[in-house]
Coordinates of C-alpha atoms and ligand atoms in Angstrom, one line a residue:
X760 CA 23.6 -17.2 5.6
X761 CA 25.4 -21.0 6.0
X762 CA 28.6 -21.8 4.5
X763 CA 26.8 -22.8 0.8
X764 CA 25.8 -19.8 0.1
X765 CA 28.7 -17.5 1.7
X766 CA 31.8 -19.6 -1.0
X767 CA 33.6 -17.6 -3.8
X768 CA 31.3 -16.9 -5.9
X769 CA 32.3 -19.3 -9.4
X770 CA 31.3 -16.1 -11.5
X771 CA 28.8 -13.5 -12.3
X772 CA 25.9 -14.9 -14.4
X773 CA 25.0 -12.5 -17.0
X774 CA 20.9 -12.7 -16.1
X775 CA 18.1 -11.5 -17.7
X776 CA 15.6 -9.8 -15.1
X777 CA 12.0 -8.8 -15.0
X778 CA 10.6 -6.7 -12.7
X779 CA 6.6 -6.3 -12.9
X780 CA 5.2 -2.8 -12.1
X781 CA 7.0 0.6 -12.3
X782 CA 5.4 2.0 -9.0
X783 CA 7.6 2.8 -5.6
X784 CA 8.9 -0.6 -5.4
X785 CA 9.7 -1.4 -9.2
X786 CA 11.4 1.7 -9.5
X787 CA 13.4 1.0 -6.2
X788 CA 13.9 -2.5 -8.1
X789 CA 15.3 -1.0 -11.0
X790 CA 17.5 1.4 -9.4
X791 CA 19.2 -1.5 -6.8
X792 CA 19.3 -3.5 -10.1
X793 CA 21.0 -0.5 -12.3
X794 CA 23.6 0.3 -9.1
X795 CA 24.6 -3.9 -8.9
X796 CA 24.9 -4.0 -12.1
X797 CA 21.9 -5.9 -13.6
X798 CA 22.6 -5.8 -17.1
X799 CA 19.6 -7.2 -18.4
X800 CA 16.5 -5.6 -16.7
X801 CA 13.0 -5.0 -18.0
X802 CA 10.4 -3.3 -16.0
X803 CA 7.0 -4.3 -17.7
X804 CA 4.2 -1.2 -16.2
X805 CA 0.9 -1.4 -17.5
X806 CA -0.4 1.7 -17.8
X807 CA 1.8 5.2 -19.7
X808 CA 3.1 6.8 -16.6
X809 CA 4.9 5.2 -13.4
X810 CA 3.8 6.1 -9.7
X811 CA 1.4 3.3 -9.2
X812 CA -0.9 4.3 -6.7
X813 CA 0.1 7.6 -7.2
X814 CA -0.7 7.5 -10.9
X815 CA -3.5 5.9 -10.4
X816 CA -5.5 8.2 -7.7
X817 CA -5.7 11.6 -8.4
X818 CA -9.0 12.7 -6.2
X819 CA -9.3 16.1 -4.8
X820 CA -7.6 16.2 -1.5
X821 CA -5.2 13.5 -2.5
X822 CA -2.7 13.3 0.6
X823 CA 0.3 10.6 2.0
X824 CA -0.4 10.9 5.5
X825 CA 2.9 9.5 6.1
X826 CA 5.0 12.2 6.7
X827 CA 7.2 13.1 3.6
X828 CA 10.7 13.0 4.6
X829 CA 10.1 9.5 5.8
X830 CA 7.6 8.7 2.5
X831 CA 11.2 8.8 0.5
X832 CA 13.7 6.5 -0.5
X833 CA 16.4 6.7 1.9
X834 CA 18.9 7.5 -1.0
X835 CA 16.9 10.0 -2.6
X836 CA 16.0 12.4 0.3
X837 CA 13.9 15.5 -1.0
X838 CA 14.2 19.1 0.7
X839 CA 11.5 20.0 -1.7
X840 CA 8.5 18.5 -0.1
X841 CA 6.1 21.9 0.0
X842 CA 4.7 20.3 3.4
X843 CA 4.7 17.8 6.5
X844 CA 1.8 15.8 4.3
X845 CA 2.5 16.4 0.9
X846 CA -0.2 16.2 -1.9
X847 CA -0.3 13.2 -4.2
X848 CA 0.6 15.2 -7.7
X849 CA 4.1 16.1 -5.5
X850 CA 4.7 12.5 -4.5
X851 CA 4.0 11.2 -7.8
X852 CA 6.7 14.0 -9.4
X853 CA 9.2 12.7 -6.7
X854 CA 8.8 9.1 -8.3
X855 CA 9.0 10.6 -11.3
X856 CA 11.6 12.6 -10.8
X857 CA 13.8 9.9 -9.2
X858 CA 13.4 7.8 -12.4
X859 CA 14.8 10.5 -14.6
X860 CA 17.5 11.5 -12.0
X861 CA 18.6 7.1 -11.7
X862 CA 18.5 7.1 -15.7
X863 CA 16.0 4.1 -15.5
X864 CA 13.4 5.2 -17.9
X865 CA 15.5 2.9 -20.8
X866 CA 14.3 0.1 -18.4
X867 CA 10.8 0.5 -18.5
X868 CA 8.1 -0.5 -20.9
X869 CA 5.0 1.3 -21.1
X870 CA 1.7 0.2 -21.9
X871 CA 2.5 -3.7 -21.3
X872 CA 0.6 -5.4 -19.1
X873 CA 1.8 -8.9 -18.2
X874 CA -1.3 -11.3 -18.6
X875 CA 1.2 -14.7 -17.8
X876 CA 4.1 -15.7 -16.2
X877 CA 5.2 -19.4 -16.6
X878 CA 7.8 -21.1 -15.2
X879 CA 9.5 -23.7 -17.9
X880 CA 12.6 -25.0 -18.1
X881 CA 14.3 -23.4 -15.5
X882 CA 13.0 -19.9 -16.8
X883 CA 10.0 -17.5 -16.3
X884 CA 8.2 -16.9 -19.8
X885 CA 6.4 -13.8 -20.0
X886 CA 3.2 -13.1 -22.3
X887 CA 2.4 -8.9 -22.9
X888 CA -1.4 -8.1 -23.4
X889 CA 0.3 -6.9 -26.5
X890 CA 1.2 -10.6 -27.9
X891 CA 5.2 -9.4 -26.6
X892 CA 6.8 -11.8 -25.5
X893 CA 10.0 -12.1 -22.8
X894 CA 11.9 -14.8 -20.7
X895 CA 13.4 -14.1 -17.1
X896 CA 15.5 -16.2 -14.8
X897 CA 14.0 -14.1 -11.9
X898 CA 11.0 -12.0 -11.4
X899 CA 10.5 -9.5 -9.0
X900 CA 7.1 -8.4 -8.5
X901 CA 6.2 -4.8 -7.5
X902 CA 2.8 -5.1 -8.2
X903 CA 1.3 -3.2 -5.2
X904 CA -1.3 -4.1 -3.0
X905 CA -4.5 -1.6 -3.8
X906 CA -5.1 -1.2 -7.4
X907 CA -8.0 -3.5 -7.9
X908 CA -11.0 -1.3 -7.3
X909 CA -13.6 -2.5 -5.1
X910 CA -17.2 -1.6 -6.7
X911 CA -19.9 -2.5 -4.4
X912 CA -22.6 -4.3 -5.7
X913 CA -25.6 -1.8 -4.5
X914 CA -28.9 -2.2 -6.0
X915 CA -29.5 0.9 -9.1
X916 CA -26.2 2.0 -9.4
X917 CA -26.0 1.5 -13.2
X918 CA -29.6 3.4 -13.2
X919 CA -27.9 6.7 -12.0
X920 CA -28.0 9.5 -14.2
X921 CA -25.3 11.8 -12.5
X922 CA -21.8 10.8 -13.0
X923 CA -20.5 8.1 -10.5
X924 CA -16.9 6.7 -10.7
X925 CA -14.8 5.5 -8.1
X926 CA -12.3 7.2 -6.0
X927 CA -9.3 5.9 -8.1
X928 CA -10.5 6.3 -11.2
X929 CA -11.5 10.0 -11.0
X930 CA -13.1 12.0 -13.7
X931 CA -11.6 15.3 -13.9
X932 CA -14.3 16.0 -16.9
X933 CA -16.7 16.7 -14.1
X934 CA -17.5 19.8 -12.6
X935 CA -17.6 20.0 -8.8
X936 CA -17.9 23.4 -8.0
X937 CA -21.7 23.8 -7.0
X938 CA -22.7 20.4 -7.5
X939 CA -24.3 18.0 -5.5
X940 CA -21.5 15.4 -4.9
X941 CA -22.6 12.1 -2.7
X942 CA -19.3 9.9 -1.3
X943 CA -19.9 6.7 0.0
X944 CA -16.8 5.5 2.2
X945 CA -15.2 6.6 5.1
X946 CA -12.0 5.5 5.0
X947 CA -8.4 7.6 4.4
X948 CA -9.7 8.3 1.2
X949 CA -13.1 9.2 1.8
X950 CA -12.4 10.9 4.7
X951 CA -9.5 13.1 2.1
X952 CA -12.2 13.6 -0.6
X953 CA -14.9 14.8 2.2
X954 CA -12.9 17.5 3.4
X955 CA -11.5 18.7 0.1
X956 CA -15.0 19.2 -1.1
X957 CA -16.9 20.7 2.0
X958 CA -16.1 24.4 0.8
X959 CA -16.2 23.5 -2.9
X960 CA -19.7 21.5 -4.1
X961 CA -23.1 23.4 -2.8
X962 CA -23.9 20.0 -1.2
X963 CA -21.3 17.2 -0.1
X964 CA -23.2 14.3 1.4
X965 CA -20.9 11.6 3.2
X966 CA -22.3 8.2 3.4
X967 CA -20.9 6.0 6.1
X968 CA -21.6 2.9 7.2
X969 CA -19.3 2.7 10.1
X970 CA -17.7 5.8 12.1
X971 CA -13.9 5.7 11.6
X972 CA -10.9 6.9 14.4
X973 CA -9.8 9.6 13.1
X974 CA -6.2 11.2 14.6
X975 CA -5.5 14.8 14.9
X976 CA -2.5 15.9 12.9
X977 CA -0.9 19.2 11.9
X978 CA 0.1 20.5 7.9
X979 CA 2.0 22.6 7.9
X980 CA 4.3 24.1 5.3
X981 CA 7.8 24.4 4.9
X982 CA 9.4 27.8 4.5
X983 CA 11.7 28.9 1.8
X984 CA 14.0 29.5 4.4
X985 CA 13.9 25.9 6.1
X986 CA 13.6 24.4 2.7
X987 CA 16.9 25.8 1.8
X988 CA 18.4 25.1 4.8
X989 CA 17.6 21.1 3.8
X990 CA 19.3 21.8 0.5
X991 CA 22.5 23.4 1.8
X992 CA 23.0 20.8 4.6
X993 CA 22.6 17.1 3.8
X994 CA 22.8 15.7 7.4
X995 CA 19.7 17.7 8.0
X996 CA 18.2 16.4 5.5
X997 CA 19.1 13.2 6.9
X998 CA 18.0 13.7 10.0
X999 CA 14.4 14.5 9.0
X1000 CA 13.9 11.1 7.5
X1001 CA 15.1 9.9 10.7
X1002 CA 13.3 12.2 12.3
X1003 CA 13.6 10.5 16.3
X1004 CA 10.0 11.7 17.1
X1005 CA 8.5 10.3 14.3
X1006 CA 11.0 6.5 14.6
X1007 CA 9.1 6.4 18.5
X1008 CA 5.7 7.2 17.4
X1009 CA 6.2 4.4 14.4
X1010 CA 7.6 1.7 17.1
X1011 CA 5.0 3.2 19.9
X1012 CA 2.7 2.6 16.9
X1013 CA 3.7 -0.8 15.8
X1014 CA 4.4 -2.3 19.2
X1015 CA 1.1 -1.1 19.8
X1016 CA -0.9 -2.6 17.7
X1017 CA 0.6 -6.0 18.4
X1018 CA -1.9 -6.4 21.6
X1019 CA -5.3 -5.0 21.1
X1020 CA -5.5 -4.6 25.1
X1021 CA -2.1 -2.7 25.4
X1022 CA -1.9 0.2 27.6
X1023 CA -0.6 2.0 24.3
X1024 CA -3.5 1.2 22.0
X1025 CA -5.6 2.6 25.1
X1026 CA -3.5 5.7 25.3
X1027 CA -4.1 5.9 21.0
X1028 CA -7.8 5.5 21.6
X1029 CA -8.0 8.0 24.0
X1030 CA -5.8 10.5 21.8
X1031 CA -8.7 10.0 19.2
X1032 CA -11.5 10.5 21.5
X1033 CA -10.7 13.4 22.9
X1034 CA -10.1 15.0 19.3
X1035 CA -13.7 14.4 18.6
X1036 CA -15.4 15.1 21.9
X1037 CA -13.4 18.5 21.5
X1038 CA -14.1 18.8 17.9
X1039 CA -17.4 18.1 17.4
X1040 CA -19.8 20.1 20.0
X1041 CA -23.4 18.5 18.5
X1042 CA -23.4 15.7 20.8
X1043 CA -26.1 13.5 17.8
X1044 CA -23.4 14.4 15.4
X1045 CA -20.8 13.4 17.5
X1046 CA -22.4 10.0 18.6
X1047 CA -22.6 9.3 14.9
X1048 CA -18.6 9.8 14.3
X1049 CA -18.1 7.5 17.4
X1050 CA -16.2 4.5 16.4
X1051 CA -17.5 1.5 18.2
X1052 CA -14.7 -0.6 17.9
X1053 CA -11.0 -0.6 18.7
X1054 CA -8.9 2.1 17.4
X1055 CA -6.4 1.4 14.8
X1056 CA -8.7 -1.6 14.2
X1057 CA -9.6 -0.4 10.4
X1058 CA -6.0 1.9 9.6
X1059 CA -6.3 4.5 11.5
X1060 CA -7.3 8.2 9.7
X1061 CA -4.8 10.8 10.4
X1062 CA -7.2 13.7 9.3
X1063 CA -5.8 17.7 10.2
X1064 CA -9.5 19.0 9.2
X1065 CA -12.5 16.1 8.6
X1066 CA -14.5 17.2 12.1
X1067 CA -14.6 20.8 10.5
X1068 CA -15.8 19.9 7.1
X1069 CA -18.4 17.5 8.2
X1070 CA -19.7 19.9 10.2
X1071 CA -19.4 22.8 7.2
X1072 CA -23.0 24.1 6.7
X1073 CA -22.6 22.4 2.8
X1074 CA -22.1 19.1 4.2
X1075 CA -23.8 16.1 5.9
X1076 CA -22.8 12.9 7.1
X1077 CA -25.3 10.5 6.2
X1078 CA -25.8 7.2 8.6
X1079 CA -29.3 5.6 7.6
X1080 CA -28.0 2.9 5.4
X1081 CA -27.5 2.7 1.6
X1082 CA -31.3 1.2 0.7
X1083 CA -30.2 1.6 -3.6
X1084 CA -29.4 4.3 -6.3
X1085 CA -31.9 5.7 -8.0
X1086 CA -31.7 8.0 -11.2
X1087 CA -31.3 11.5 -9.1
X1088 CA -29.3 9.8 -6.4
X1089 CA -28.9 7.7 -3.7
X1090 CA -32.1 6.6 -1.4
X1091 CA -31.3 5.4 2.0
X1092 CA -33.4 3.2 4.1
X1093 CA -35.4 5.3 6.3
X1094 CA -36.8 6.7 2.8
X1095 CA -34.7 9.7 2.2
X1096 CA -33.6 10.2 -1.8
X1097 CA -30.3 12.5 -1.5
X1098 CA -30.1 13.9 -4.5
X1099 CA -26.6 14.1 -6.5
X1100 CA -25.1 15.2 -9.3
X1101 CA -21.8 13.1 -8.9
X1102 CA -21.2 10.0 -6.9
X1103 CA -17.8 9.0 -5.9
X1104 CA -17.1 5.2 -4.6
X1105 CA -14.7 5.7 -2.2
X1106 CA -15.2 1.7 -1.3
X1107 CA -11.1 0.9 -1.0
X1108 CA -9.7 -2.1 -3.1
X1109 CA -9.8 -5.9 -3.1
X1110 CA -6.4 -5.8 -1.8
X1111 CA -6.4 -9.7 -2.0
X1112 CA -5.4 -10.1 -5.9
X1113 CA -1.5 -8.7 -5.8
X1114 CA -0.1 -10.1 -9.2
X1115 CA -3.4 -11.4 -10.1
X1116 CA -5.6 -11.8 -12.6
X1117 CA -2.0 -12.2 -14.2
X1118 CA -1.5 -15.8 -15.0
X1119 CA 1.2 -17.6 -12.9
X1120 CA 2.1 -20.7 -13.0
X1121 CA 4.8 -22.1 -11.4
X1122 CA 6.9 -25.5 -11.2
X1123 CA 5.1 -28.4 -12.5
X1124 CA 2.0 -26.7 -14.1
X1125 CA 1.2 -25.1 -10.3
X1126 CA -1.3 -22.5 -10.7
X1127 CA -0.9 -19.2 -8.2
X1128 CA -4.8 -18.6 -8.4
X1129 CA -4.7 -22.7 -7.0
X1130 CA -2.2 -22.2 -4.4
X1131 CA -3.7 -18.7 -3.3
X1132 CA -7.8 -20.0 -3.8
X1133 CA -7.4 -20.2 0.1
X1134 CA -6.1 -16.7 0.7
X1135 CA -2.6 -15.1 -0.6
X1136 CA 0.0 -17.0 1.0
X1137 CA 4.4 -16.0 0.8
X1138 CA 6.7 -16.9 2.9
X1139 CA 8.4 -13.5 4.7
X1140 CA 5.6 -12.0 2.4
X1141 CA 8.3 -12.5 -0.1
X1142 CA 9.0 -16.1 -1.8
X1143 CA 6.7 -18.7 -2.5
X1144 CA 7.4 -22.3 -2.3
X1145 CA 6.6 -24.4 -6.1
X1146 CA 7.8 -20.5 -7.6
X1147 CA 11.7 -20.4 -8.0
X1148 CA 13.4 -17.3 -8.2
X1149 CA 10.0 -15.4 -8.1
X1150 CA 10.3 -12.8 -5.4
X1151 CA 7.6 -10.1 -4.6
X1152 CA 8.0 -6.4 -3.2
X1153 CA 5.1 -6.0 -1.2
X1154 CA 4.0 -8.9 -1.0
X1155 CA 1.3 -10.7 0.8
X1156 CA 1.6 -10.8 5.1
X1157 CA 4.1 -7.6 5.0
X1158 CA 3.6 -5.0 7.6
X1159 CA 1.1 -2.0 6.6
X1160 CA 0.1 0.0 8.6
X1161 CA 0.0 3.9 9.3
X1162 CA 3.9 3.8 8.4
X1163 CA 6.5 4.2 5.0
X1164 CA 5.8 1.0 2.6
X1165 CA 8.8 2.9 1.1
X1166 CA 10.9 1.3 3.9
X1167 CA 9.5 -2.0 4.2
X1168 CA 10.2 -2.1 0.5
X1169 CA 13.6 -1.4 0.7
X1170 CA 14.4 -3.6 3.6
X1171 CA 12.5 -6.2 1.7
X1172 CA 14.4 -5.4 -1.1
X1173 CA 18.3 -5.9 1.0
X1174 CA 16.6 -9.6 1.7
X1175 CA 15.3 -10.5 -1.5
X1176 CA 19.1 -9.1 -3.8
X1177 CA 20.9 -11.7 -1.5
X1178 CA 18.9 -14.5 -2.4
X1179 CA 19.2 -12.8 -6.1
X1180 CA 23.0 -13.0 -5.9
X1181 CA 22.6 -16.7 -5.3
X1182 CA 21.6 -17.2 -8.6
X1183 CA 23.7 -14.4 -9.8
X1184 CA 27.4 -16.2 -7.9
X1185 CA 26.9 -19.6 -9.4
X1186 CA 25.9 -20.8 -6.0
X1187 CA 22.8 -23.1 -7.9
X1188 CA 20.1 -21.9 -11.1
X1189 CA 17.1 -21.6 -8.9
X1190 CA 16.1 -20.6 -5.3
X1191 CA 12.5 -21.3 -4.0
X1192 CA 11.2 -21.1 -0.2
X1193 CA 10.1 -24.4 1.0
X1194 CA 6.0 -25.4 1.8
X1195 CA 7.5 -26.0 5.3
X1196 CA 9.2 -23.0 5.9
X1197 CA 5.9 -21.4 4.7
X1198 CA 3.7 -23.5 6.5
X1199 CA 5.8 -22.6 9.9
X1200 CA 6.0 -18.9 9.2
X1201 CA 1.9 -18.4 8.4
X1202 CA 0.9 -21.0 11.5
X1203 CA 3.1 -18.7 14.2
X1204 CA 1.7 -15.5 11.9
X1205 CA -1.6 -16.4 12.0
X1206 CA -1.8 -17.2 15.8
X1207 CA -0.1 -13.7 16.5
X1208 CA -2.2 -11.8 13.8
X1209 CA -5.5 -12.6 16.0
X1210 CA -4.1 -10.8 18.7
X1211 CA -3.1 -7.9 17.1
X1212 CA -5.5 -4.6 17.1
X1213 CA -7.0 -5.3 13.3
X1214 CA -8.4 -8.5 14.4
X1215 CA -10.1 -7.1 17.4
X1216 CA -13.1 -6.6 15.9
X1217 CA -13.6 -4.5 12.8
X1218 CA -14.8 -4.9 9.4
X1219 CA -10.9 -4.1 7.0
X1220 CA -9.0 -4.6 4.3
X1221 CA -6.3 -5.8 6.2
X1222 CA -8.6 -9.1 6.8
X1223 CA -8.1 -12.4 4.5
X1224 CA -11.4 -14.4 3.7
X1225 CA -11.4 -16.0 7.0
X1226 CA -11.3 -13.2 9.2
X1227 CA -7.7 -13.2 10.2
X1228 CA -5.4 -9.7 9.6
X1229 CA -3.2 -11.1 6.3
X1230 CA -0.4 -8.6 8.3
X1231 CA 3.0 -9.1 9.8
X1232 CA 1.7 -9.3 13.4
X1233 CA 5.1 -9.2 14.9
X1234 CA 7.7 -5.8 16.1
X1235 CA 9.3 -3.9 13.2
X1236 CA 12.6 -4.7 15.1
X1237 CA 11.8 -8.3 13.9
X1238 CA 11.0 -7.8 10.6
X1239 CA 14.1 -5.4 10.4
X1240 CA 16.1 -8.6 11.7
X1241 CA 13.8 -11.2 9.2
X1242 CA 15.0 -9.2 6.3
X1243 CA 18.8 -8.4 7.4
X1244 CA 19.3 -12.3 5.8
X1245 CA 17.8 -15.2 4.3
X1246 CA 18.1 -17.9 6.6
X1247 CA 19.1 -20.5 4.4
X1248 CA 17.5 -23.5 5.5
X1249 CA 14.7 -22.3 4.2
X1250 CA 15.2 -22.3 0.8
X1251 CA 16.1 -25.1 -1.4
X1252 CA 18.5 -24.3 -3.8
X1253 CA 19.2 -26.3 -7.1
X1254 CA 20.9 -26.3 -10.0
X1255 CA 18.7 -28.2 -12.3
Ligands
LIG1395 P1 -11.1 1.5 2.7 O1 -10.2 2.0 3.9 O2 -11.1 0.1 2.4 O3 -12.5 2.1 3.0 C1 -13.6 1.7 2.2 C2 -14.8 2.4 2.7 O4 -15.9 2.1 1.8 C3 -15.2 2.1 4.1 O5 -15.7 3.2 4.7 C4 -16.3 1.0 3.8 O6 -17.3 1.0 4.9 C5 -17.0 1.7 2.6 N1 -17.8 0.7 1.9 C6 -17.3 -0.3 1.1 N2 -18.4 -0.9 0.5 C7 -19.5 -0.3 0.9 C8 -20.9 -0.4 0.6 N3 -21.3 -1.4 -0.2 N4 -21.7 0.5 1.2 C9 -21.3 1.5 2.0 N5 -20.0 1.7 2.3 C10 -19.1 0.8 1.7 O7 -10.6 2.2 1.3 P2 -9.8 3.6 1.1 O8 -10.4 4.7 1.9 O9 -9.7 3.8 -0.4 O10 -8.4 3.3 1.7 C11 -7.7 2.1 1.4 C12 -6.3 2.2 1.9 O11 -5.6 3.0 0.9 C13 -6.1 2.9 3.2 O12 -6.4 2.1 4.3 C14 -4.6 3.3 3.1 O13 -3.8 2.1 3.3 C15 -4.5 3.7 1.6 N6 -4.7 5.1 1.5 C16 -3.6 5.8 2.0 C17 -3.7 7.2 2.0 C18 -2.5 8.0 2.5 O14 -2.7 9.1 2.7 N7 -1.3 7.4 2.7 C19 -4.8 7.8 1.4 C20 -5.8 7.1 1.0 C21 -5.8 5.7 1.0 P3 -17.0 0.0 6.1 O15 -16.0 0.6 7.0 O16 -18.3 -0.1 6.8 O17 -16.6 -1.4 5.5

C-alpha cells in the first residue's frame, strides 16, 4: 500500500455493513467483521438455513471431494470430520456449527432475499423481497457462484409423468428404493448421485453426453482413536489442514493446469487412464467412459467408486443421445424409451449470474446486468470499477478448481478488509477499482486463460459466452501475493 493509505488513521468510522448471502464466505464475512469490530453488520440470506450450497444440495451421495481438514476455515479446524471426504449434511453442520460457536446468528436475517442494491448518495440502498428496506456504506457479496440451476431445455420434459427435479433441488418425498431412477449429467454431481444409487433403485440409468476423467481417490474413515488424538493436540490438528502432501498435489495441480501441454497435466491424464483401463475390464464399456479431451479440461471427478457402480448389474450408462422425454421416460435417439420412475437433472448451474437477477446499480444509474451483458467482469475477481465500496467473495475470474474455495475466500477476504479499513480510517468515503486497472487485469487474464487446461477443448462451466475459462489462469503463489495487498494505484479513492 502507498503512503495515502498507510497515515494515522483520523478515526474509526462507525459503518453500517451489509453482507449478502450467509453461505461459507458470508459467514467468514461476518465472523472477520464481528472479531474487527464491525458494529453495524447485517447478513441478508435468502432462504431459512445458512450453508449455501450446502443447504441447498442435499442429493444422495452428497460429498466435498476436497479433503475436509483443508475444506475448513483455518480458524475453526474440526477433529470431528467422520472421514477424508466428508458427506454434505456434516459439512453443512460444520457451517452451522461455526455460526453458533462465533455468536453470529444476531447478524443474520432469514428469509430476505435482496432484489436491489443502489448506489445513491455515497451509500448502497437495499430493497428485501419483503418490501425491508436497509442502507450500507459497503457491501460484501458472498453470493456464491452455483445456485442458479441449469434446466435444459429437452423436448417433453414437462410431459413426464414420474417425478423429475433437479440435482439441487431434491425431493426427499420420493421413494428410490426399487425404482427406476434416470440421471442425466455426468459431472461431480452426477457422477456422486450415480454411485449412491447403483445398489439402491432396481434400475439406475446414467445418461451422458460426454465421458468425464474421473481420478481414483480413497475414503476412508477416521478412528475414534485418531479423532481424539486431533482433539487432544491442536498442532496436529494443524498440521492436517496443512497437510504437505495434499499443499504439493494442490500446487502440482494448479501449476498444472496453467499449460494444457505440461508434462504434469500428461502425468494427471495418465493417472486417470490407467484407473479406468484397470477398472473397467468390458473394453465397449470402457470406450464409452473414455474422455476424449484433455484431462482436468471439465473439473476433474475425484470418484473412490463410479467404475464399480456403473458397472453394478442395476445400472447402465446410457450414450445414444437424449432424442426427448416422454410420459414413461426418456427416449433416446437410436429409438430406445428407458423407462423411469424418477428423473434427476444433474445439468450443473449457470454459474454466470453471481449476485444476479439482484438489481445493481451502481454510480451514475450504471446497471451491473449492462456492464456484465458481455460476460461477468471484477477486477482481482473482487471490485468493480463505477461500484464503490462494493466488494465480492467469490467473485467472478477467482481460482476454482479441484481445491478449498474456503481459502481463496479467506485470502480474498485479508485483501478486500484492507481496502474496507480505508473507508473505516478516514482515509476517503469511497473506494472503487478503476476501468483501467480492470481492463489491464482481464486483457493479461484472458490471454493466459486460453492456455490453461479448461480452454483446451472441452464443453464447462468454467467457460464465459465466448469460449474463454472466466478462471484465474495464473499460479496460486500469485494469487496468494495479489491478495497479500491492494495495490493502490488501482483504486480511486474519494471523499465525496
Ligand atoms: P456440471 O459439472 O456442470 O455437469 C453438468 C452435466 O450435465 C454434464 O455432464 C453435462 O454434459 C450435462 N448436461 C447439461 N445439459 C445437458 C443436456 N441438455 N443433455 C444432456 N446432458 C446435459 O454440473 P455438476 O455436476 O452439478 O457440478 C457443477 C460443479 O459443482 C462442479 O464442477 C463442482 O465445482 C461443484 N460440485 C462439487 C462437488 C464437491 O464434491 N466438491 C460435488 C458436486 C458438485 P456435458 O459434459 O456434455 O456438457
Amino acid at each position: 500500500m502507498n503512503e495515502q493509505t498507510t497515515r494515522q488513521p483520523h478515526s474509526v468510522k462507525p459503518l453500517r455493513v451489509v453482507v449478502m448471502g450467509a453461505g461459507m464466505a458470508g459467514i467468514l464475512a461476518g465472523i472477520k467483521l464481528r472479531e474487527a469490530g464491525y458494529g453495524s453488520v447485517a447478513i441478508y440470506e435468502k432462504a431459512a438455513r445458512v450453508g449455501g450450497t450446502w443447504r441447498e444440495n442435499t442429493y444422495p451421495g452428497l460429498t466435498c471431494d476436497v479433503p475436509s481438514h483443508a475444506y475448513t476455515y483455518s480458524f475453526e479446524p474440526n477433529p470431528d470430520w467422520s472421514r477424508v471426504l466428508p458427506p454434505g449434511a456434516e459439512v453443512q453442520a460444520y457451517f452451522e456449527r461455526t455460526v453458533e460457536k462465533y455468536g453470529i446468528s444476531d447478524m443474520i436475517r432469514f428469509n430476505e432475499e435482496i432484489i436491489a442494491c443502489v448506489f445513491e448518495q455515497g451509500r448502497w440502498n437495499l430493497t428485501m423481497k419483503s418490501g425491508l428496506r436497509d442502507t450500507a456504506d459497503i457491501i460484501i457479496a458472498a453470493t456464491g457462484v452455483l445456485h442458479h440451476p441449469s434446466v435444459p431445455d429437452i423436448k417433453g420434459l414437462p410431459a413426464f409423468e414420474g417425478k423429475a427435479f433437479h440435482s439441487s433441488h431434491w425431493d426427499h418425498s420420493v421413494p428410490l428404493d426399487g425404482a427406476r431412477v434416470g440421471v442425466v449429467g455426468n459431472g461431480s454431481t452426477g457422477v456422486q448421485i450415480v454411485s449412491a444409487l447403483a445398489g439402491r433403485a432396481s434400475k439406475v440409468s446414467h445418461f451422458q453426453r460426454t465421458a468425464q476423467w474421473i481420478f481414483p481417490v480413497e475414503n476412508p474413515y477416521f478412528t475414534d482413536e485418531q479423532k481424539a488424538a486431533f482433539r487432544a493436540d491442536r498442532a496436529l490438528l494443524h498440521s492436517l489442514r496443512y497437510d504437505p502432501t495434499y499443499l504439493s498435489n494442490v500446487e502440482r495441480f494448479t501449476n498444472a493446469i496453467l499449460d494444457a501441454d505440461s508434462p504434469e497435466i500428461r502425468e494427471i491424464e495418465a493417472i486417470a487412464l490407467g484407473h479406468l483401463e484397470r477398472s473397467v475390464p468390458d473394453p465397449a464399456l470402457r470406450a464409452k467412459l473414455r474422455p476424449d479431451y484433455r484431462v482436468a479440461c471439465k473439473r476433474l471427478i475425484y470418484s473412490p467408486d463410479y467404475y464399480q457402480a456403473i458397472q453394478h448389474p442395476n445400472a447402465a450408462l446410457v450414450t445414444d443421445g437424449i432424442e426427448c422425454v416422454e410420459a414413461k421416460g426418456i427416449r433416446t435417439r437410436d429409438g430406445k424409451l428407458h423407462e423411469l420412475d424418477v428423473l434427476v437433472l444433474a445439468t450443473g448451474f449457470k454459474a454466470d449470474q453471481f449476485m444476479r437477477p439482484m438489481n445493481v446499480v451502481g454510480r451514475d444509474g450504471v446497471k451491473l446486468n449492462d456492464v456484465w451483458a458481455k460476460r461477468p467482469r471484477a477486477y482481482l475477481a473482487v471490485a468493480i470499477p463505477g461500484f464503490p465500496n462494493f466488494f465480492m467473495l467469490n467473485g467472478p475470474t477467482g481460482p476454482v478448481g479441484n481445491f478449498s474455495l474456503i481459502d481463496i475466500a479467506e485470502q480474498q477476504w485479508q485483501y478486500v478488509s484492507q481496502l474496507m479499513d480505508l473507508v473505516r480510517n478516514g482515509v476517503c468515503n469511497e473506494v472503487e477499482a478503476t476501468q483501467a486497472a480492470l481492463d489491464d487485469y482481464d486483457q493479461a487474464r484472458i490471454a493466459a486463460a486460453r492456455k490453461t487446461v479448461f480452454g483446451s477443448g472441452c464443453n464447462s462451466w468454467y467457460l464465459d459466452a465466448e469460449g474463454v475459462p472466466a478462471t484465474w489462469p495464473w499460479s496460486q503463489a500469485r494469487f496468494r501475493e495479489a491478495m497479500a495487498a491492494p495495490q493502490m494505484e488501482h483504486y480511486t479513492l474519494s471523499n465525496a
